[in-house]
Amino acid sequence: MNQQKNSCTILTDIELEEIEKEKHCYENQQAALIGTLKILQKKRGWIEDNIIFAVAKILKIPVSEVEGVSTFYSQIFRKPVGKHIIRYCDSIVCFITGYKNVEFEIINQLKITPGQTTADNRFTLLHICCLGNCDKGPTIMIDDDIYNYVDSHDVKRILELYS
């Protein structure tokens, strides 16, 4: 058993292998941080505190740096999330094109507010400052699927796609 595995027994052999591959893509191990967090989140759903410590040890960087990066990026989750992540754009452009009506309908349908997860763990609702579709707003994104020109009448139909 290698020394790295002994120090990070909370990670699986498969996770460690994937992290090693990620590290080899960069001259500096620190540059592999976001990719490493994404690998672990994909397998586990979110990044727990013990994962922060393990990643710091593997990449030989301070725990505070791993924590800082993991809390800065909106695509990294530091608490459990639902099976499907709903992101809706609340930029000024989407505001002008009517995102408030879409937001109201999502909240009404799911009975949660931004940052919350439904009781059945089906959906987590997050507002994002921009989804990069300013010419097609309002925009929502569920998992990797993007919906443009959404209005409140579309919300129920879209949510039903994710049962």
Short mmCIF file of N, CA and C in Angstrom, two decimals:
data_model
loop_
_atom_site.label_atom_id
_atom_site.label_comp_id
_atom_site.label_asym_id
_atom_site.label_seq_id
_atom_site.Cartn_x
_atom_site.Cartn_y
_atom_site.Cartn_z
N MET A 1 0.85 -1.17 0.00
CA MET A 1 0.00 0.00 0.00
C MET A 1 0.89 1.23 0.00
N ASN A 2 0.62 2.19 -0.90
CA ASN A 2 1.52 3.34 -0.97
C ASN A 2 1.25 4.33 0.17
N GLN A 3 2.23 5.18 0.41
CA GLN A 3 2.15 6.13 1.51
C GLN A 3 0.98 7.11 1.33
N GLN A 4 0.74 7.54 0.09
CA GLN A 4 -0.35 8.47 -0.16
C GLN A 4 -1.69 7.85 0.23
N LYS A 5 -1.88 6.59 -0.08
CA LYS A 5 -3.12 5.92 0.28
C LYS A 5 -3.28 5.87 1.79
N ASN A 6 -2.21 5.59 2.51
CA ASN A 6 -2.28 5.55 3.97
C ASN A 6 -2.70 6.89 4.55
N SER A 7 -2.25 7.96 3.97
CA SER A 7 -2.55 9.29 4.51
C SER A 7 -3.94 9.77 4.09
N CYS A 8 -4.52 9.14 3.11
CA CYS A 8 -5.82 9.60 2.60
C CYS A 8 -6.77 8.42 2.43
N THR A 9 -6.93 7.66 3.49
CA THR A 9 -7.73 6.44 3.40
C THR A 9 -9.20 6.71 3.11
N ILE A 10 -9.64 7.94 3.24
CA ILE A 10 -11.04 8.24 2.93
C ILE A 10 -11.30 8.27 1.43
N LEU A 11 -10.24 8.30 0.64
CA LEU A 11 -10.39 8.31 -0.81
C LEU A 11 -10.23 6.89 -1.35
N THR A 12 -11.00 6.58 -2.36
CA THR A 12 -10.92 5.24 -2.96
C THR A 12 -9.71 5.16 -3.89
N ASP A 13 -9.34 3.94 -4.22
CA ASP A 13 -8.24 3.75 -5.17
C ASP A 13 -8.56 4.40 -6.51
N ILE A 14 -9.80 4.28 -6.94
CA ILE A 14 -10.21 4.89 -8.22
C ILE A 14 -10.08 6.41 -8.15
N GLU A 15 -10.52 7.01 -7.05
CA GLU A 15 -10.40 8.46 -6.90
C GLU A 15 -8.93 8.88 -6.91
N LEU A 16 -8.10 8.14 -6.19
CA LEU A 16 -6.67 8.46 -6.16
C LEU A 16 -6.04 8.35 -7.55
N GLU A 17 -6.43 7.33 -8.31
CA GLU A 17 -5.91 7.18 -9.68
C GLU A 17 -6.31 8.35 -10.55
N GLU A 18 -7.58 8.76 -10.46
CA GLU A 18 -8.06 9.88 -11.27
C GLU A 18 -7.36 11.19 -10.88
N ILE A 19 -7.11 11.37 -9.59
CA ILE A 19 -6.40 12.57 -9.14
C ILE A 19 -4.96 12.55 -9.66
N GLU A 20 -4.32 11.39 -9.63
CA GLU A 20 -2.96 11.30 -10.16
C GLU A 20 -2.92 11.67 -11.64
N LYS A 21 -3.90 11.20 -12.41
CA LYS A 21 -3.97 11.56 -13.83
C LYS A 21 -4.15 13.07 -13.99
N GLU A 22 -5.01 13.66 -13.15
CA GLU A 22 -5.25 15.10 -13.19
C GLU A 22 -3.96 15.87 -12.87
N LYS A 23 -3.23 15.42 -11.88
CA LYS A 23 -1.99 16.09 -11.48
C LYS A 23 -0.97 16.10 -12.63
N HIS A 24 -0.95 15.04 -13.43
CA HIS A 24 0.03 14.94 -14.51
C HIS A 24 -0.29 15.88 -15.67
N CYS A 25 -1.44 16.50 -15.65
CA CYS A 25 -1.79 17.46 -16.70
C CYS A 25 -1.14 18.83 -16.46
N TYR A 26 -0.53 19.01 -15.30
CA TYR A 26 0.00 20.32 -14.91
C TYR A 26 1.43 20.19 -14.41
N GLU A 27 2.20 21.24 -14.62
CA GLU A 27 3.56 21.26 -14.07
C GLU A 27 3.53 21.43 -12.56
N ASN A 28 2.56 22.19 -12.07
CA ASN A 28 2.43 22.49 -10.65
C ASN A 28 1.19 21.75 -10.12
N GLN A 29 1.36 20.97 -9.07
CA GLN A 29 0.23 20.21 -8.50
C GLN A 29 -0.91 21.11 -8.07
N GLN A 30 -0.59 22.31 -7.63
CA GLN A 30 -1.60 23.27 -7.17
C GLN A 30 -2.61 23.55 -8.28
N ALA A 31 -2.17 23.54 -9.51
CA ALA A 31 -3.06 23.82 -10.64
C ALA A 31 -4.11 22.73 -10.83
N ALA A 32 -3.90 21.58 -10.24
CA ALA A 32 -4.86 20.47 -10.35
C ALA A 32 -5.98 20.56 -9.33
N LEU A 33 -6.00 21.62 -8.52
CA LEU A 33 -6.96 21.70 -7.42
C LEU A 33 -8.41 21.66 -7.89
N ILE A 34 -8.80 22.52 -8.81
CA ILE A 34 -10.20 22.55 -9.24
C ILE A 34 -10.59 21.23 -9.88
N GLY A 35 -9.74 20.70 -10.73
CA GLY A 35 -10.02 19.41 -11.36
C GLY A 35 -10.18 18.31 -10.33
N THR A 36 -9.34 18.33 -9.32
CA THR A 36 -9.42 17.33 -8.25
C THR A 36 -10.73 17.45 -7.49
N LEU A 37 -11.11 18.66 -7.15
CA LEU A 37 -12.40 18.86 -6.46
C LEU A 37 -13.56 18.39 -7.32
N LYS A 38 -13.50 18.65 -8.62
CA LYS A 38 -14.57 18.21 -9.53
C LYS A 38 -14.64 16.68 -9.59
N ILE A 39 -13.49 16.03 -9.64
CA ILE A 39 -13.45 14.56 -9.66
C ILE A 39 -14.15 14.01 -8.42
N LEU A 40 -13.79 14.53 -7.26
CA LEU A 40 -14.35 14.01 -6.01
C LEU A 40 -15.82 14.36 -5.86
N GLN A 41 -16.21 15.54 -6.30
CA GLN A 41 -17.61 15.91 -6.22
C GLN A 41 -18.47 15.06 -7.14
N LYS A 42 -17.95 14.74 -8.31
CA LYS A 42 -18.71 13.91 -9.24
C LYS A 42 -18.99 12.54 -8.63
N LYS A 43 -18.03 12.02 -7.90
CA LYS A 43 -18.19 10.70 -7.27
C LYS A 43 -19.05 10.76 -6.00
N ARG A 44 -18.93 11.86 -5.25
CA ARG A 44 -19.53 11.93 -3.92
C ARG A 44 -20.73 12.87 -3.81
N GLY A 45 -20.91 13.74 -4.78
CA GLY A 45 -22.04 14.67 -4.77
C GLY A 45 -21.73 16.03 -4.17
N TRP A 46 -20.77 16.07 -3.25
CA TRP A 46 -20.38 17.33 -2.63
C TRP A 46 -19.03 17.13 -1.94
N ILE A 47 -18.44 18.23 -1.48
CA ILE A 47 -17.12 18.18 -0.87
C ILE A 47 -17.23 18.37 0.63
N GLU A 48 -17.04 17.29 1.37
CA GLU A 48 -17.09 17.32 2.83
C GLU A 48 -15.77 17.87 3.39
N ASP A 49 -15.80 18.25 4.66
CA ASP A 49 -14.61 18.80 5.31
C ASP A 49 -13.42 17.84 5.24
N ASN A 50 -13.66 16.55 5.47
CA ASN A 50 -12.54 15.61 5.46
C ASN A 50 -11.90 15.49 4.07
N ILE A 51 -12.67 15.76 3.03
CA ILE A 51 -12.14 15.75 1.67
C ILE A 51 -11.20 16.94 1.47
N ILE A 52 -11.54 18.08 2.06
CA ILE A 52 -10.68 19.27 1.98
C ILE A 52 -9.29 18.94 2.51
N PHE A 53 -9.24 18.29 3.67
CA PHE A 53 -7.96 17.93 4.27
C PHE A 53 -7.20 16.91 3.42
N ALA A 54 -7.91 15.94 2.87
CA ALA A 54 -7.26 14.92 2.04
C ALA A 54 -6.67 15.55 0.78
N VAL A 55 -7.42 16.44 0.14
CA VAL A 55 -6.95 17.09 -1.08
C VAL A 55 -5.71 17.94 -0.78
N ALA A 56 -5.74 18.67 0.32
CA ALA A 56 -4.59 19.49 0.69
C ALA A 56 -3.34 18.62 0.85
N LYS A 57 -3.51 17.47 1.48
CA LYS A 57 -2.38 16.57 1.70
C LYS A 57 -1.86 16.00 0.37
N ILE A 58 -2.78 15.57 -0.48
CA ILE A 58 -2.39 14.98 -1.76
C ILE A 58 -1.68 15.99 -2.65
N LEU A 59 -2.21 17.21 -2.72
CA LEU A 59 -1.63 18.23 -3.61
C LEU A 59 -0.52 19.04 -2.94
N LYS A 60 -0.30 18.77 -1.63
CA LYS A 60 0.75 19.45 -0.87
C LYS A 60 0.55 20.97 -0.89
N ILE A 61 -0.69 21.37 -0.58
CA ILE A 61 -1.02 22.79 -0.48
C ILE A 61 -1.77 23.03 0.82
N PRO A 62 -1.81 24.26 1.30
CA PRO A 62 -2.49 24.52 2.57
C PRO A 62 -3.99 24.21 2.51
N VAL A 63 -4.50 23.71 3.62
CA VAL A 63 -5.94 23.44 3.75
C VAL A 63 -6.73 24.71 3.45
N SER A 64 -6.24 25.85 3.92
CA SER A 64 -6.95 27.12 3.70
C SER A 64 -7.10 27.44 2.22
N GLU A 65 -6.14 27.05 1.42
CA GLU A 65 -6.24 27.28 -0.02
C GLU A 65 -7.31 26.39 -0.65
N VAL A 66 -7.34 25.13 -0.25
CA VAL A 66 -8.36 24.21 -0.77
C VAL A 66 -9.74 24.71 -0.35
N GLU A 67 -9.89 25.10 0.89
CA GLU A 67 -11.17 25.62 1.38
C GLU A 67 -11.56 26.90 0.64
N GLY A 68 -10.60 27.79 0.43
CA GLY A 68 -10.88 29.04 -0.28
C GLY A 68 -11.38 28.80 -1.69
N VAL A 69 -10.73 27.92 -2.41
CA VAL A 69 -11.13 27.60 -3.78
C VAL A 69 -12.49 26.91 -3.78
N SER A 70 -12.67 25.98 -2.85
CA SER A 70 -13.92 25.20 -2.84
C SER A 70 -15.13 26.06 -2.47
N THR A 71 -14.93 27.11 -1.72
CA THR A 71 -16.06 27.98 -1.37
C THR A 71 -16.23 29.13 -2.35
N PHE A 72 -15.22 29.43 -3.14
CA PHE A 72 -15.31 30.52 -4.11
C PHE A 72 -16.12 30.12 -5.34
N TYR A 73 -15.89 28.94 -5.86
CA TYR A 73 -16.51 28.52 -7.11
C TYR A 73 -17.92 27.96 -6.88
N SER A 74 -18.87 28.52 -7.61
CA SER A 74 -20.27 28.12 -7.42
C SER A 74 -20.56 26.70 -7.93
N GLN A 75 -19.64 26.11 -8.66
CA GLN A 75 -19.84 24.76 -9.17
C GLN A 75 -19.35 23.69 -8.19
N ILE A 76 -18.72 24.11 -7.11
CA ILE A 76 -18.26 23.19 -6.07
C ILE A 76 -19.21 23.32 -4.89
N PHE A 77 -19.75 22.21 -4.44
CA PHE A 77 -20.75 22.22 -3.37
C PHE A 77 -20.14 21.77 -2.06
N ARG A 78 -20.29 22.60 -1.03
CA ARG A 78 -19.74 22.31 0.30
C ARG A 78 -20.79 21.77 1.25
N LYS A 79 -21.97 21.52 0.73
CA LYS A 79 -23.00 20.85 1.52
C LYS A 79 -23.81 19.98 0.56
N PRO A 80 -24.54 19.00 1.09
CA PRO A 80 -25.29 18.11 0.20
C PRO A 80 -26.27 18.88 -0.69
N VAL A 81 -26.41 18.40 -1.90
CA VAL A 81 -27.33 19.00 -2.86
C VAL A 81 -28.26 17.93 -3.41
N GLY A 82 -29.30 18.37 -4.08
CA GLY A 82 -30.26 17.44 -4.65
C GLY A 82 -29.71 16.70 -5.86
N LYS A 83 -30.51 15.77 -6.33
CA LYS A 83 -30.14 14.97 -7.50
C LYS A 83 -29.94 15.87 -8.71
N HIS A 84 -30.77 16.91 -8.82
CA HIS A 84 -30.69 17.86 -9.93
C HIS A 84 -30.45 19.26 -9.39
N ILE A 85 -29.51 19.96 -10.00
CA ILE A 85 -29.18 21.32 -9.61
C ILE A 85 -29.83 22.27 -10.61
N ILE A 86 -30.67 23.16 -10.10
CA ILE A 86 -31.29 24.18 -10.94
C ILE A 86 -30.55 25.48 -10.69
N ARG A 87 -30.00 26.04 -11.74
CA ARG A 87 -29.36 27.34 -11.66
C ARG A 87 -30.18 28.28 -12.53
N TYR A 88 -30.47 29.44 -11.98
CA TYR A 88 -31.15 30.42 -12.81
C TYR A 88 -30.37 31.72 -12.75
N CYS A 89 -30.36 32.38 -13.88
CA CYS A 89 -29.59 33.60 -14.03
C CYS A 89 -30.36 34.78 -13.44
N ASP A 90 -29.70 35.53 -12.55
CA ASP A 90 -30.33 36.71 -11.99
C ASP A 90 -29.56 37.99 -12.36
N SER A 91 -28.93 37.95 -13.52
CA SER A 91 -28.20 39.14 -14.00
C SER A 91 -29.19 40.24 -14.39
N ILE A 92 -28.68 41.40 -14.63
CA ILE A 92 -29.53 42.52 -15.03
C ILE A 92 -30.26 42.22 -16.33
N VAL A 93 -29.59 41.54 -17.25
CA VAL A 93 -30.24 41.22 -18.53
C VAL A 93 -31.41 40.27 -18.31
N CYS A 94 -31.22 39.22 -17.52
CA CYS A 94 -32.34 38.31 -17.24
C CYS A 94 -33.41 38.99 -16.41
N PHE A 95 -33.01 39.93 -15.55
CA PHE A 95 -34.00 40.70 -14.79
C PHE A 95 -34.90 41.47 -15.76
N ILE A 96 -34.29 42.13 -16.71
CA ILE A 96 -35.05 42.92 -17.69
C ILE A 96 -35.97 42.03 -18.52
N THR A 97 -35.51 40.82 -18.82
CA THR A 97 -36.32 39.92 -19.66
C THR A 97 -37.30 39.06 -18.86
N GLY A 98 -37.35 39.24 -17.52
CA GLY A 98 -38.41 38.62 -16.75
C GLY A 98 -38.05 37.44 -15.86
N TYR A 99 -36.80 37.33 -15.43
CA TYR A 99 -36.44 36.17 -14.61
C TYR A 99 -37.21 36.12 -13.30
N LYS A 100 -37.66 37.27 -12.77
CA LYS A 100 -38.37 37.26 -11.48
C LYS A 100 -39.63 36.40 -11.55
N ASN A 101 -40.33 36.44 -12.67
CA ASN A 101 -41.52 35.60 -12.83
C ASN A 101 -41.15 34.11 -12.86
N VAL A 102 -40.03 33.80 -13.50
CA VAL A 102 -39.55 32.42 -13.56
C VAL A 102 -39.12 31.98 -12.17
N GLU A 103 -38.36 32.82 -11.48
CA GLU A 103 -37.93 32.51 -10.12
C GLU A 103 -39.15 32.26 -9.22
N PHE A 104 -40.14 33.13 -9.29
CA PHE A 104 -41.34 32.97 -8.48
C PHE A 104 -42.01 31.63 -8.76
N GLU A 105 -42.11 31.25 -10.02
CA GLU A 105 -42.77 29.99 -10.37
C GLU A 105 -41.97 28.77 -9.92
N ILE A 106 -40.65 28.82 -10.03
CA ILE A 106 -39.81 27.71 -9.54
C ILE A 106 -40.00 27.56 -8.03
N ILE A 107 -39.94 28.67 -7.32
CA ILE A 107 -40.13 28.65 -5.86
C ILE A 107 -41.51 28.13 -5.52
N ASN A 108 -42.51 28.55 -6.26
CA ASN A 108 -43.88 28.11 -6.03
C ASN A 108 -44.04 26.61 -6.30
N GLN A 109 -43.44 26.13 -7.36
CA GLN A 109 -43.55 24.71 -7.73
C GLN A 109 -42.81 23.81 -6.74
N LEU A 110 -41.61 24.22 -6.34
CA LEU A 110 -40.75 23.36 -5.52
C LEU A 110 -40.88 23.60 -4.02
N LYS A 111 -41.45 24.74 -3.65
CA LYS A 111 -41.62 25.09 -2.22
C LYS A 111 -40.27 25.22 -1.50
N ILE A 112 -39.28 25.74 -2.23
CA ILE A 112 -37.98 26.05 -1.64
C ILE A 112 -37.53 27.41 -2.14
N THR A 113 -36.56 27.98 -1.46
CA THR A 113 -35.97 29.24 -1.89
C THR A 113 -34.53 28.98 -2.34
N PRO A 114 -33.91 29.94 -3.01
CA PRO A 114 -32.53 29.73 -3.47
C PRO A 114 -31.61 29.29 -2.33
N GLY A 115 -30.80 28.28 -2.64
CA GLY A 115 -29.88 27.72 -1.66
C GLY A 115 -30.44 26.51 -0.94
N GLN A 116 -31.72 26.23 -1.14
CA GLN A 116 -32.35 25.10 -0.46
C GLN A 116 -32.51 23.90 -1.40
N THR A 117 -32.77 22.75 -0.77
CA THR A 117 -33.01 21.50 -1.48
C THR A 117 -34.39 21.00 -1.10
N THR A 118 -35.10 20.44 -2.07
CA THR A 118 -36.43 19.91 -1.80
C THR A 118 -36.35 18.77 -0.79
N ALA A 119 -37.44 18.55 -0.09
CA ALA A 119 -37.49 17.52 0.97
C ALA A 119 -37.15 16.14 0.42
N ASP A 120 -37.49 15.89 -0.84
CA ASP A 120 -37.21 14.57 -1.43
C ASP A 120 -35.81 14.50 -2.06
N ASN A 121 -35.00 15.54 -1.87
CA ASN A 121 -33.65 15.64 -2.42
C ASN A 121 -33.61 15.58 -3.94
N ARG A 122 -34.69 15.94 -4.57
CA ARG A 122 -34.76 15.91 -6.03
C ARG A 122 -34.08 17.12 -6.65
N PHE A 123 -34.30 18.32 -6.07
CA PHE A 123 -33.77 19.55 -6.65
C PHE A 123 -33.09 20.42 -5.60
N THR A 124 -32.03 21.09 -6.02
CA THR A 124 -31.43 22.19 -5.27
C THR A 124 -31.52 23.41 -6.18
N LEU A 125 -31.93 24.53 -5.62
CA LEU A 125 -32.13 25.76 -6.39
C LEU A 125 -31.03 26.76 -6.07
N LEU A 126 -30.34 27.23 -7.09
CA LEU A 126 -29.25 28.20 -6.92
C LEU A 126 -29.40 29.34 -7.90
N HIS A 127 -29.22 30.56 -7.43
CA HIS A 127 -29.16 31.67 -8.37
C HIS A 127 -27.70 31.92 -8.73
N ILE A 128 -27.48 32.25 -9.97
CA ILE A 128 -26.14 32.48 -10.51
C ILE A 128 -26.16 33.85 -11.17
N CYS A 129 -25.06 34.58 -11.04
CA CYS A 129 -25.06 35.94 -11.57
C CYS A 129 -25.02 35.97 -13.10
N CYS A 130 -24.61 34.91 -13.74
CA CYS A 130 -24.65 34.89 -15.21
C CYS A 130 -24.43 33.46 -15.70
N LEU A 131 -25.26 33.05 -16.64
CA LEU A 131 -25.08 31.75 -17.28
C LEU A 131 -24.51 31.90 -18.69
N GLY A 132 -24.22 33.12 -19.09
CA GLY A 132 -23.58 33.36 -20.38
C GLY A 132 -24.51 33.31 -21.57
N ASN A 133 -25.80 33.44 -21.35
CA ASN A 133 -26.77 33.44 -22.46
C ASN A 133 -27.58 34.73 -22.44
N CYS A 134 -26.89 35.84 -22.33
CA CYS A 134 -27.56 37.12 -22.15
C CYS A 134 -28.53 37.47 -23.27
N ASP A 135 -28.27 36.98 -24.46
CA ASP A 135 -29.16 37.27 -25.59
C ASP A 135 -30.35 36.31 -25.64
N LYS A 136 -30.45 35.38 -24.68
CA LYS A 136 -31.50 34.37 -24.72
C LYS A 136 -32.26 34.27 -23.39
N GLY A 137 -32.22 35.31 -22.58
CA GLY A 137 -32.83 35.27 -21.25
C GLY A 137 -34.33 35.43 -21.27
N PRO A 138 -34.93 35.06 -20.18
CA PRO A 138 -34.36 34.42 -19.00
C PRO A 138 -33.88 33.00 -19.30
N THR A 139 -32.82 32.63 -18.60
CA THR A 139 -32.20 31.33 -18.79
C THR A 139 -32.15 30.57 -17.48
N ILE A 140 -32.45 29.28 -17.55
CA ILE A 140 -32.21 28.39 -16.42
C ILE A 140 -31.38 27.21 -16.91
N MET A 141 -30.66 26.62 -15.98
CA MET A 141 -29.83 25.46 -16.29
C MET A 141 -30.16 24.40 -15.26
N ILE A 142 -30.49 23.21 -15.71
CA ILE A 142 -30.72 22.08 -14.81
C ILE A 142 -29.68 21.03 -15.19
N ASP A 143 -28.83 20.74 -14.20
CA ASP A 143 -27.67 19.89 -14.43
C ASP A 143 -26.86 20.52 -15.57
N ASP A 144 -26.72 19.85 -16.70
CA ASP A 144 -25.97 20.43 -17.83
C ASP A 144 -26.89 20.93 -18.95
N ASP A 145 -28.20 20.90 -18.72
CA ASP A 145 -29.16 21.30 -19.74
C ASP A 145 -29.54 22.78 -19.57
N ILE A 146 -29.47 23.52 -20.67
CA ILE A 146 -29.78 24.95 -20.63
C ILE A 146 -31.10 25.19 -21.33
N TYR A 147 -31.93 26.01 -20.69
CA TYR A 147 -33.23 26.40 -21.24
C TYR A 147 -33.23 27.91 -21.38
N ASN A 148 -33.48 28.36 -22.61
CA ASN A 148 -33.47 29.78 -22.92
C ASN A 148 -34.89 30.30 -23.14
N TYR A 149 -35.03 31.60 -23.05
CA TYR A 149 -36.31 32.27 -23.26
C TYR A 149 -37.41 31.66 -22.39
N VAL A 150 -37.07 31.28 -21.17
CA VAL A 150 -38.02 30.63 -20.27
C VAL A 150 -39.00 31.65 -19.74
N ASP A 151 -40.27 31.28 -19.70
CA ASP A 151 -41.23 32.11 -18.98
C ASP A 151 -41.91 31.23 -17.92
N SER A 152 -42.68 31.85 -17.07
CA SER A 152 -43.25 31.13 -15.93
C SER A 152 -44.12 29.95 -16.36
N HIS A 153 -44.70 30.02 -17.54
CA HIS A 153 -45.55 28.92 -18.03
C HIS A 153 -44.74 27.68 -18.42
N ASP A 154 -43.44 27.84 -18.64
CA ASP A 154 -42.57 26.72 -19.02
C ASP A 154 -42.06 25.91 -17.83
N VAL A 155 -42.08 26.51 -16.65
CA VAL A 155 -41.40 25.94 -15.50
C VAL A 155 -41.91 24.54 -15.15
N LYS A 156 -43.19 24.36 -15.00
CA LYS A 156 -43.73 23.05 -14.60
C LYS A 156 -43.33 21.97 -15.59
N ARG A 157 -43.47 22.25 -16.88
CA ARG A 157 -43.12 21.28 -17.93
C ARG A 157 -41.64 20.93 -17.85
N ILE A 158 -40.78 21.91 -17.67
CA ILE A 158 -39.34 21.66 -17.59
C ILE A 158 -39.02 20.81 -16.36
N LEU A 159 -39.57 21.15 -15.22
CA LEU A 159 -39.28 20.40 -14.00
C LEU A 159 -39.73 18.94 -14.10
N GLU A 160 -40.82 18.71 -14.79
CA GLU A 160 -41.33 17.34 -14.96
C GLU A 160 -40.38 16.45 -15.74
N LEU A 161 -39.48 17.05 -16.50
CA LEU A 161 -38.49 16.28 -17.27
C LEU A 161 -37.47 15.60 -16.35
N TYR A 162 -37.40 16.04 -15.10
CA TYR A 162 -36.37 15.59 -14.16
C TYR A 162 -36.97 14.83 -13.00
N SER A 163 -37.72 13.78 -13.31
CA SER A 163 -38.35 12.99 -12.23
C SER A 163 -37.43 11.93 -11.70
#
